[in-house]
Amino acid sequence: QLQLAESGGGLVQPGGSLKLSCTASGPIYTVATEGWYRQTPGKLRELVATINSGESTTYADFVKGRFAIFRDKVKRTVYLQMNNIQPEDTGVYYCNLRTTGYYKDYWGQGTQVTVSS
């Protein structure tokens, strides 16, 4: 069973930065897309950023110019660099890995990001 382990969340001041990590372990599959999603109280989980097998990236409008997604294939790790963090960025961040073929989805356990002065 493939597993995704997340880390890097925590308390940060407005305008600060965090770097989230998501490391895969277990069987190796061909990856179609990896991404980051976030969920805030009372709201649905929403897409933050994705990166596909050709290294093409997409970003939600509310993070463009502030966040960046990238990965290290050797380490089997995908990152979310979060800069100029704002209070509305508070939430639980989940990483996602989608395989090719049947497009099986795997999810990390979530990491809490809290933005406060």
PDB file of N, CA and C in Angstrom, residues 26-71:
ATOM      1  N   GLY A  26       6.455   2.857   0.028  1.00  0.00           N
ATOM      2  CA  GLY A  26       5.757   1.676  -0.429  1.00  0.00           C
ATOM      3  C   GLY A  26       5.933   1.478  -1.925  1.00  0.00           C
ATOM      4  N   PRO A  27       5.000   0.753  -2.549  1.00  0.00           N
ATOM      5  CA  PRO A  27       5.127   0.443  -3.975  1.00  0.00           C
ATOM      6  C   PRO A  27       5.270   1.686  -4.834  1.00  0.00           C
ATOM      7  N   ILE A  28       6.057   1.585  -5.887  1.00  0.00           N
ATOM      8  CA  ILE A  28       6.278   2.691  -6.804  1.00  0.00           C
ATOM      9  C   ILE A  28       5.344   2.552  -7.995  1.00  0.00           C
ATOM     10  N   TYR A  29       4.561   3.587  -8.243  1.00  0.00           N
ATOM     11  CA  TYR A  29       3.632   3.629  -9.368  1.00  0.00           C
ATOM     12  C   TYR A  29       4.007   4.771 -10.299  1.00  0.00           C
ATOM     13  N   THR A  30       3.503   4.700 -11.518  1.00  0.00           N
ATOM     14  CA  THR A  30       3.681   5.799 -12.453  1.00  0.00           C
ATOM     15  C   THR A  30       2.720   6.921 -12.072  1.00  0.00           C
ATOM     16  N   VAL A  31       3.266   8.113 -11.850  1.00  0.00           N
ATOM     17  CA  VAL A  31       2.492   9.237 -11.342  1.00  0.00           C
ATOM     18  C   VAL A  31       1.948  10.079 -12.486  1.00  0.00           C
ATOM     19  N   ALA A  32       0.644  10.321 -12.451  1.00  0.00           N
ATOM     20  CA  ALA A  32       0.018  11.215 -13.417  1.00  0.00           C
ATOM     21  C   ALA A  32       0.057  12.659 -12.924  1.00  0.00           C
ATOM     22  N   THR A  33      -0.387  12.864 -11.684  1.00  0.00           N
ATOM     23  CA  THR A  33      -0.475  14.200 -11.115  1.00  0.00           C
ATOM     24  C   THR A  33      -0.264  14.143  -9.608  1.00  0.00           C
ATOM     25  N   GLU A  34       0.408  15.138  -9.070  1.00  0.00           N
ATOM     26  CA  GLU A  34       0.477  15.345  -7.627  1.00  0.00           C
ATOM     27  C   GLU A  34      -0.037  16.750  -7.321  1.00  0.00           C
ATOM     28  N   GLY A  35      -0.599  16.917  -6.143  1.00  0.00           N
ATOM     29  CA  GLY A  35      -1.149  18.210  -5.822  1.00  0.00           C
ATOM     30  C   GLY A  35      -1.326  18.447  -4.340  1.00  0.00           C
ATOM     31  N   TRP A  36      -1.676  19.684  -4.029  1.00  0.00           N
ATOM     32  CA  TRP A  36      -1.979  20.101  -2.670  1.00  0.00           C
ATOM     33  C   TRP A  36      -3.383  20.674  -2.625  1.00  0.00           C
ATOM     34  N   TYR A  37      -4.132  20.314  -1.587  1.00  0.00           N
ATOM     35  CA  TYR A  37      -5.480  20.797  -1.346  1.00  0.00           C
ATOM     36  C   TYR A  37      -5.556  21.322   0.080  1.00  0.00           C
ATOM     37  N   ARG A  38      -6.518  22.184   0.350  1.00  0.00           N
ATOM     38  CA  ARG A  38      -6.682  22.679   1.709  1.00  0.00           C
ATOM     39  C   ARG A  38      -8.152  22.688   2.091  1.00  0.00           C
ATOM     40  N   GLN A  39      -8.402  22.613   3.391  1.00  0.00           N
ATOM     41  CA  GLN A  39      -9.750  22.599   3.916  1.00  0.00           C
ATOM     42  C   GLN A  39      -9.815  23.473   5.166  1.00  0.00           C
ATOM     43  N   THR A  40     -10.791  24.383   5.196  1.00  0.00           N
ATOM     44  CA  THR A  40     -11.010  25.250   6.341  1.00  0.00           C
ATOM     45  C   THR A  40     -12.333  24.885   6.981  1.00  0.00           C
ATOM     46  N   PRO A  41     -12.544  25.228   8.266  1.00  0.00           N
ATOM     47  CA  PRO A  41     -13.789  24.864   8.950  1.00  0.00           C
ATOM     48  C   PRO A  41     -15.026  25.356   8.210  1.00  0.00           C
ATOM     49  N   GLY A  42     -15.977  24.448   7.992  1.00  0.00           N
ATOM     50  CA  GLY A  42     -17.223  24.798   7.336  1.00  0.00           C
ATOM     51  C   GLY A  42     -17.146  24.915   5.829  1.00  0.00           C
ATOM     52  N   LYS A  43     -15.997  24.605   5.234  1.00  0.00           N
ATOM     53  CA  LYS A  43     -15.836  24.713   3.794  1.00  0.00           C
ATOM     54  C   LYS A  43     -15.394  23.386   3.196  1.00  0.00           C
ATOM     55  N   LEU A  44     -15.623  23.234   1.886  1.00  0.00           N
ATOM     56  CA  LEU A  44     -15.188  22.048   1.165  1.00  0.00           C
ATOM     57  C   LEU A  44     -13.690  22.106   0.899  1.00  0.00           C
ATOM     58  N   ARG A  45     -13.098  20.941   0.720  1.00  0.00           N
ATOM     59  CA  ARG A  45     -11.699  20.880   0.352  1.00  0.00           C
ATOM     60  C   ARG A  45     -11.512  21.489  -1.039  1.00  0.00           C
ATOM     61  N   GLU A  46     -10.506  22.347  -1.204  1.00  0.00           N
ATOM     62  CA  GLU A  46     -10.285  23.040  -2.459  1.00  0.00           C
ATOM     63  C   GLU A  46      -8.857  22.844  -2.952  1.00  0.00           C
ATOM     64  N   LEU A  47      -8.706  22.840  -4.262  1.00  0.00           N
ATOM     65  CA  LEU A  47      -7.402  22.658  -4.880  1.00  0.00           C
ATOM     66  C   LEU A  47      -6.540  23.897  -4.688  1.00  0.00           C
ATOM     67  N   VAL A  48      -5.273  23.685  -4.355  1.00  0.00           N
ATOM     68  CA  VAL A  48      -4.311  24.765  -4.197  1.00  0.00           C
ATOM     69  C   VAL A  48      -3.345  24.804  -5.376  1.00  0.00           C
ATOM     70  N   ALA A  49      -2.725  23.659  -5.693  1.00  0.00           N
ATOM     71  CA  ALA A  49      -1.743  23.592  -6.769  1.00  0.00           C
ATOM     72  C   ALA A  49      -1.575  22.156  -7.223  1.00  0.00           C
ATOM     73  N   THR A  50      -1.197  21.958  -8.493  1.00  0.00           N
ATOM     74  CA  THR A  50      -0.910  20.628  -9.027  1.00  0.00           C
ATOM     75  C   THR A  50       0.342  20.668  -9.882  1.00  0.00           C
ATOM     76  N   ILE A  51       0.962  19.497 -10.037  1.00  0.00           N
ATOM     77  CA  ILE A  51       2.092  19.328 -10.939  1.00  0.00           C
ATOM     78  C   ILE A  51       1.940  17.973 -11.612  1.00  0.00           C
ATOM     79  N   ASN A  52       2.080  17.917 -12.952  1.00  0.00           N
ATOM     80  CA  ASN A  52       1.888  16.666 -13.662  1.00  0.00           C
ATOM     81  C   ASN A  52       3.216  16.013 -14.021  1.00  0.00           C
ATOM     82  N   SER A  53       3.145  14.904 -14.763  1.00  0.00           N
ATOM     83  CA  SER A  53       4.336  14.128 -15.080  1.00  0.00           C
ATOM     84  C   SER A  53       5.326  14.881 -15.960  1.00  0.00           C
ATOM     85  N   GLY A  54       4.854  15.880 -16.697  1.00  0.00           N
ATOM     86  CA  GLY A  54       5.723  16.691 -17.527  1.00  0.00           C
ATOM     87  C   GLY A  54       6.199  17.959 -16.841  1.00  0.00           C
ATOM     88  N   GLU A  55       5.991  18.053 -15.543  1.00  0.00           N
ATOM     89  CA  GLU A  55       6.412  19.170 -14.696  1.00  0.00           C
ATOM     90  C   GLU A  55       5.595  20.440 -14.934  1.00  0.00           C
ATOM     91  N   SER A  56       4.476  20.321 -15.641  1.00  0.00           N
ATOM     92  CA  SER A  56       3.575  21.454 -15.813  1.00  0.00           C
ATOM     93  C   SER A  56       2.790  21.684 -14.528  1.00  0.00           C
ATOM     94  N   THR A  57       2.635  22.946 -14.131  1.00  0.00           N
ATOM     95  CA  THR A  57       1.973  23.287 -12.874  1.00  0.00           C
ATOM     96  C   THR A  57       0.728  24.122 -13.103  1.00  0.00           C
ATOM     97  N   THR A  58      -0.215  24.015 -12.169  1.00  0.00           N
ATOM     98  CA  THR A  58      -1.389  24.864 -12.135  1.00  0.00           C
ATOM     99  C   THR A  58      -1.585  25.359 -10.712  1.00  0.00           C
ATOM    100  N   TYR A  59      -2.185  26.559 -10.587  1.00  0.00           N
ATOM    101  CA  TYR A  59      -2.395  27.160  -9.284  1.00  0.00           C
ATOM    102  C   TYR A  59      -3.787  27.769  -9.188  1.00  0.00           C
ATOM    103  N   ALA A  60      -4.378  27.684  -8.006  1.00  0.00           N
ATOM    104  CA  ALA A  60      -5.601  28.411  -7.747  1.00  0.00           C
ATOM    105  C   ALA A  60      -5.311  29.908  -7.770  1.00  0.00           C
ATOM    106  N   ASP A  61      -6.308  30.699  -8.168  1.00  0.00           N
ATOM    107  CA  ASP A  61      -6.108  32.139  -8.282  1.00  0.00           C
ATOM    108  C   ASP A  61      -5.668  32.770  -6.963  1.00  0.00           C
ATOM    109  N   PHE A  62      -6.156  32.252  -5.860  1.00  0.00           N
ATOM    110  CA  PHE A  62      -5.877  32.884  -4.575  1.00  0.00           C
ATOM    111  C   PHE A  62      -4.467  32.641  -4.068  1.00  0.00           C
ATOM    112  N   VAL A  63      -3.659  31.819  -4.765  1.00  0.00           N
ATOM    113  CA  VAL A  63      -2.279  31.589  -4.346  1.00  0.00           C
ATOM    114  C   VAL A  63      -1.262  31.953  -5.420  1.00  0.00           C
ATOM    115  N   LYS A  64      -1.706  32.356  -6.593  1.00  0.00           N
ATOM    116  CA  LYS A  64      -0.787  32.697  -7.679  1.00  0.00           C
ATOM    117  C   LYS A  64       0.157  33.825  -7.267  1.00  0.00           C
ATOM    118  N   GLY A  65       1.441  33.610  -7.525  1.00  0.00           N
ATOM    119  CA  GLY A  65       2.445  34.589  -7.169  1.00  0.00           C
ATOM    120  C   GLY A  65       2.937  34.478  -5.746  1.00  0.00           C
ATOM    121  N   ARG A  66       2.324  33.608  -4.942  1.00  0.00           N
ATOM    122  CA  ARG A  66       2.710  33.445  -3.544  1.00  0.00           C
ATOM    123  C   ARG A  66       3.202  32.034  -3.222  1.00  0.00           C
ATOM    124  N   PHE A  67       2.545  31.012  -3.793  1.00  0.00           N
ATOM    125  CA  PHE A  67       2.899  29.617  -3.522  1.00  0.00           C
ATOM    126  C   PHE A  67       3.554  28.994  -4.750  1.00  0.00           C
ATOM    127  N   ALA A  68       4.346  27.953  -4.536  1.00  0.00           N
ATOM    128  CA  ALA A  68       4.965  27.208  -5.623  1.00  0.00           C
ATOM    129  C   ALA A  68       5.008  25.725  -5.286  1.00  0.00           C
ATOM    130  N   ILE A  69       4.673  24.886  -6.258  1.00  0.00           N
ATOM    131  CA  ILE A  69       4.727  23.444  -6.083  1.00  0.00           C
ATOM    132  C   ILE A  69       5.887  22.886  -6.895  1.00  0.00           C
ATOM    133  N   PHE A  70       6.639  21.961  -6.311  1.00  0.00           N
ATOM    134  CA  PHE A  70       7.735  21.311  -7.014  1.00  0.00           C
ATOM    135  C   PHE A  70       8.020  19.981  -6.338  1.00  0.00           C
ATOM    136  N   ARG A  71       8.840  19.141  -6.961  1.00  0.00           N
ATOM    137  CA  ARG A  71       9.101  17.824  -6.395  1.00  0.00           C
ATOM    138  C   ARG A  71      10.526  17.355  -6.659  1.00  0.00           C
TER     139      ARG A  71
END
